[in-house]
Phi, psi and omega in degrees: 000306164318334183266339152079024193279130161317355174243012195281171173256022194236337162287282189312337152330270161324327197267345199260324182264007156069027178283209215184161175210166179218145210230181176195134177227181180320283172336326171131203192258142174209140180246112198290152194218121195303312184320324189266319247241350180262120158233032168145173181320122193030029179265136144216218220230024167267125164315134165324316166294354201253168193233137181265130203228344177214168183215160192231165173228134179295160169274119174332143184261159162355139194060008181262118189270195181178151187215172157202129177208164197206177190207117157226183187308318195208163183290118190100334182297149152303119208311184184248319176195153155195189159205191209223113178207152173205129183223132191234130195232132158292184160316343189251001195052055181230134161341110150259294184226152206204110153233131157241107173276136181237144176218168203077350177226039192202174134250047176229178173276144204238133145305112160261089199297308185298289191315273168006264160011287142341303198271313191304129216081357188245163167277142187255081162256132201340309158322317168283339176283318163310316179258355161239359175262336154322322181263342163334300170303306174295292171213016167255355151238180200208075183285164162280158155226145177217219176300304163304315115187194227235167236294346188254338186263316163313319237259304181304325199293316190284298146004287187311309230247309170281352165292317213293332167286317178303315166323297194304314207286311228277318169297340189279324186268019182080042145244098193270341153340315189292341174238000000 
């Protein structure tokens, strides 16, 4: 968690179940908000002097699903892409909350703040899973291109990857509708 590598799953982990860390150095304790603690390629938001010593994960509330998936070259290769969601549905079976992390395609784990957005108060019906993994894609990230590949193949990757997750979280969290 602390090595911050962007293509890791377990930052992205974090950042779709909204945890936290706590950290601890000479000064004494602090506690980090997954949102604050990735600030850039292996960066995060520890002092040199500090240690990362605990990590808290909220207990999911009622309804709540969660999915994962990644894509890499080869089994065991650094992902290419993935994501990370944890999605919570009312009783009427409409987005109460929606996060979604994507990793491999920034260099930190990236909040797809739109695509969320999208779903949230709506029936997550295909069309609506459709028009946020679109902006997922579109526009809540901005991938590298590198050797592996390149900023147009992350971007359909990403696309792909929140169509084929959000279904599993939305069944998991009770919206049995979707198929």
């Amino acid at each position: 968690l602390a090595h911050a590598d962007p293509a890791s799953e377990l930052p992205a982990g974090m950042l779709a179940l909204g945890g936290s860390f706590r950290v601890k150095g000479p000064s004494g304790e602090r506690e980090i908000a997954v949102e604050d603690f990735y600030t850039g390629l292996f960066g995060t938001a520890l002092e040199g002097d500090e240690m990362l010593v605990e990590v808290e994960i909220p207990t999911m509330a009622p309804n709540t699903g969660w999915a994962f998936q990644e894509v890499s070259r080869r089994h065991g290769d650094f992902a290419l892409a993935g994501i990370a969601a944890a999605v919570t549905v009312d009783e009427e079976g409409r987005c109460k909350t929606s996060r979604i992390a994507l990793f491999g395609v920034g260099d930190a784990p990236v909040m797809a703040r739109e695509a969320g957005a999208l779903l949230e108060g709506q029936r997550p019906t295909p069309e609506a899973i459709r028009e946020a993994a679109q902006a997922a894609a579109q526009r809540d990230v901005d991938p590298p291109a590198d050797i592996h590949a390149s900023a147009d193949y992350r971007r359909s990757l990403v696309e792909v990857l929140v169509r084929r997750a959000l279904p599993i979280a939305l069944e998991r969290a009770g919206a049995h509708h979707l198929r």
